[in-house]
C-alpha cells in the first residue's frame, strides 16, 4: 500500500510453472474490496480462470493488459460511463451487468461466438462497434474496449437478485 494504491503481485517460479503444466495448482484467492471506495482495477500480465464479483462496490475503470481467458465479471450499477479495456485478446469471457445498464462494445482483431444480450454473432472480422439496445446517450454505462480479438464472449444482463436476466425469462 502506497500513496492510495494497493499493489498485489502473483509470481510463479520456473518450477511452479513446470508443476502447473503437469498438474493444475489449487490456489484460490479471495480479495474483498471496500464498498465505499470507487476502485480502479489494473491487471498486468493477463488473467486466467478468474471470477470478479464487483456487485457490492463501485468501479471507476478496469484495465487488463496481456489478455484474459476463462474470466467472469459481475459488475455493479455504474454512476457514470465506466471504461473496461482488455488488451491482448479475450477467450471465454462473461460480462454481467445490471439489467438497466447499457454497454458499448468496441473491438479490434475480430470476434467469434459473441452473445450481446439476445443478439448473437458467429463471426465478425476486423473492427466492430456494437451496443446493447438499452444504451441511452449520457446515461451511466460500461464501455468495453477489446483489442487483440475475442472468442466466446458473452455480455449479459443480471437482475437485482444476481441471476442472468435471460435465465429468469425462461422460468
C-alpha positions as a printed NumPy array, in Angstrom:
array([[  0.   ,   0.   ,   0.   ],
       [  1.488,   3.306,  -1.1  ],
       [  0.045,   6.711,  -1.998],
       [ -3.539,   5.43 ,  -2.113],
       [ -2.609,   2.495,  -4.335],
       [ -2.713,  -1.191,  -3.471],
       [ -0.448,  -3.485,  -5.466],
       [ -0.716,  -7.275,  -5.432],
       [  1.843,  -9.414,  -7.186],
       [  1.364, -13.058,  -8.027],
       [  4.619, -14.521,  -9.163],
       [  5.426, -18.079, -10.111],
       [  8.887, -19.516, -10.141],
       [ 10.003, -21.615, -13.084],
       [  9.497, -24.779, -11.019],
       [  5.955, -23.62 , -10.062],
       [  5.225, -23.092, -13.748],
       [  6.546, -26.55 , -14.667],
       [  4.477, -28.143, -11.885],
       [  1.374, -26.316, -13.112],
       [  1.925, -27.743, -16.588],
       [  1.784, -31.286, -15.161],
       [ -0.926, -30.788, -12.566],
       [ -3.056, -27.689, -12.017],
       [ -2.277, -25.645,  -8.939],
       [ -5.051, -25.162,  -6.403],
       [ -4.6  , -21.504,  -5.494],
       [ -7.928, -19.918,  -4.7  ],
       [ -7.619, -16.33 ,  -3.515],
       [-10.439, -14.06 ,  -2.375],
       [ -9.845, -10.311,  -2.387],
       [-12.559,  -8.177,  -0.808],
       [-12.708,  -4.52 ,  -1.82 ],
       [-14.285,  -1.932,   0.474],
       [-17.668,  -0.901,  -0.998],
       [-17.3  ,   2.788,  -0.05 ],
       [-14.319,   3.249,  -2.391],
       [-14.637,   3.709,  -6.154],
       [-11.993,   1.292,  -7.456],
       [ -9.742,   1.438, -10.496],
       [ -8.557,  -2.087, -11.26 ],
       [ -5.448,  -2.596, -13.38 ],
       [ -4.122,  -6.067, -14.177],
       [ -0.797,  -6.565, -15.948],
       [  0.343,  -9.858, -17.473],
       [ -3.11 , -11.225, -18.293],
       [ -5.797, -13.018, -16.346],
       [ -6.936, -16.636, -16.459],
       [ -9.574, -18.65 , -14.603],
       [-10.751, -15.688, -12.57 ],
       [-14.098, -14.501, -11.249],
       [-14.623, -10.871, -10.251],
       [-17.803, -10.2  ,  -8.282],
       [-17.832,  -6.413,  -8.002],
       [-21.594,  -6.083,  -7.46 ],
       [-21.275,  -4.793,  -3.887],
       [-18.972,  -1.9  ,  -4.718],
       [-18.168,   0.892,  -7.123],
       [-15.84 ,   0.685, -10.119],
       [-14.294,   3.65 , -11.951],
       [-12.382,   1.603, -14.556],
       [-10.925,  -1.82 , -15.325],
       [ -7.759,  -2.344, -17.404],
       [ -6.366,  -5.771, -18.299],
       [ -3.102,  -5.922, -20.241],
       [ -1.992,  -9.313, -21.528],
       [ -5.412, -10.696, -22.404],
       [ -7.808, -12.906, -20.473],
       [ -9.221, -16.403, -20.634],
       [-11.991, -18.104, -18.624],
       [-12.942, -14.87 , -16.83 ],
       [-16.304, -13.752, -15.426],
       [-17.138, -10.194, -14.353],
       [-20.235,  -9.384, -12.293],
       [-20.419,  -5.586, -12.39 ],
       [-22.181,  -3.081, -10.115],
       [-24.57 ,  -0.333, -11.177],
       [-22.316,   2.43 , -12.589],
       [-22.688,   6.099, -11.715],
       [-21.174,   7.289, -14.998],
       [-19.533,   5.861, -18.125],
       [-17.074,   3.206, -16.879],
       [-14.331,   2.068, -19.272],
       [-13.247,  -1.586, -19.371],
       [-10.14 ,  -2.091, -21.5  ],
       [ -8.791,  -5.534, -22.39 ],
       [ -5.619,  -5.597, -24.496],
       [ -4.184,  -8.863, -25.769],
       [ -7.379, -10.705, -26.631],
       [-10.134, -12.451, -24.714],
       [-11.409, -16.022, -24.705],
       [-14.375, -17.391, -22.765],
       [-15.2  , -14.034, -21.19 ],
       [-18.561, -13.357, -19.495],
       [-19.537,  -9.808, -18.516],
       [-22.691,  -9.492, -16.386],
       [-24.073,  -6.048, -15.648],
       [-27.279,  -4.718, -14.059],
       [-30.205,  -5.204, -16.449],
       [-30.904,  -1.465, -16.702],
       [-27.296,  -0.615, -17.641],
       [-26.225,  -0.399, -21.259],
       [-22.904,  -1.497, -22.762],
       [-20.978,  -0.086, -25.721],
       [-18.522,  -2.572, -27.235],
       [-15.582,  -1.62 , -29.455],
       [-13.411,  -4.498, -30.647],
       [-10.445,  -4.874, -32.959],
       [ -8.833,  -8.069, -34.172],
       [-12.081,  -9.877, -34.936],
       [-14.545, -11.828, -32.821],
       [-16.058, -15.293, -32.903],
       [-19.092, -16.521, -30.959],
       [-20.294, -13.227, -29.458],
       [-23.513, -13.007, -27.428],
       [-24.654,  -9.453, -26.674],
       [-27.839,  -9.882, -24.6  ],
       [-30.267, -11.51 , -27.055],
       [-28.127, -10.771, -30.148],
       [-25.793, -13.493, -31.43 ],
       [-22.881, -13.15 , -33.831],
       [-20.933, -16.13 , -35.144],
       [-18.014, -14.148, -36.584],
       [-17.049, -10.502, -37.022],
       [-13.835,  -9.687, -38.87 ],
       [-11.611,  -6.678, -38.242],
       [-13.012,  -3.908, -36.073],
       [-16.564,  -3.553, -34.8  ],
       [-18.685,  -1.239, -32.67 ],
       [-21.821,  -2.671, -31.105],
       [-24.089,  -1.684, -28.244],
       [-26.897,  -3.085, -26.186],
       [-30.382,  -1.922, -27.079],
       [-30.859,  -0.085, -23.771],
       [-27.845,   2.235, -24.203],
       [-29.095,   5.805, -23.744],
       [-26.976,   8.869, -24.597],
       [-25.34 ,  10.311, -21.476],
       [-26.674,   7.547, -19.216],
       [-24.355,   5.544, -16.935],
       [-22.926,   2.62 , -18.884],
       [-19.994,   0.303, -19.4  ],
       [-17.693,   0.96 , -22.354],
       [-15.903,  -2.295, -23.184],
       [-12.904,  -1.988, -25.489],
       [-11.223,  -5.194, -26.694],
       [ -8.038,  -5.317, -28.742],
       [ -6.368,  -8.477, -29.992],
       [ -9.526, -10.372, -30.885],
       [-12.105, -12.285, -28.869],
       [-13.801, -15.656, -28.918],
       [-16.69 , -16.992, -26.883],
       [-17.655, -13.612, -25.431],
       [-20.949, -13.097, -23.567],
       [-22.271,  -9.745, -22.39 ],
       [-25.449, -10.313, -20.42 ],
       [-27.962,  -8.6  , -18.158],
       [-28.22 ,  -9.538, -14.496],
       [-31.35 ,  -8.883, -12.462],
       [-31.256,  -7.414,  -8.937],
       [-31.025, -10.902,  -7.4  ],
       [-27.77 , -11.533,  -9.265],
       [-29.134, -14.068, -11.754],
       [-28.784, -13.572, -15.505],
       [-31.936, -11.829, -16.753],
       [-32.147, -14.17 , -19.747],
       [-32.325, -17.176, -17.419],
       [-35.205, -15.589, -15.5  ],
       [-37.126, -15.083, -18.725],
       [-37.051, -18.86 , -19.306],
       [-38.526, -19.636, -15.865]])
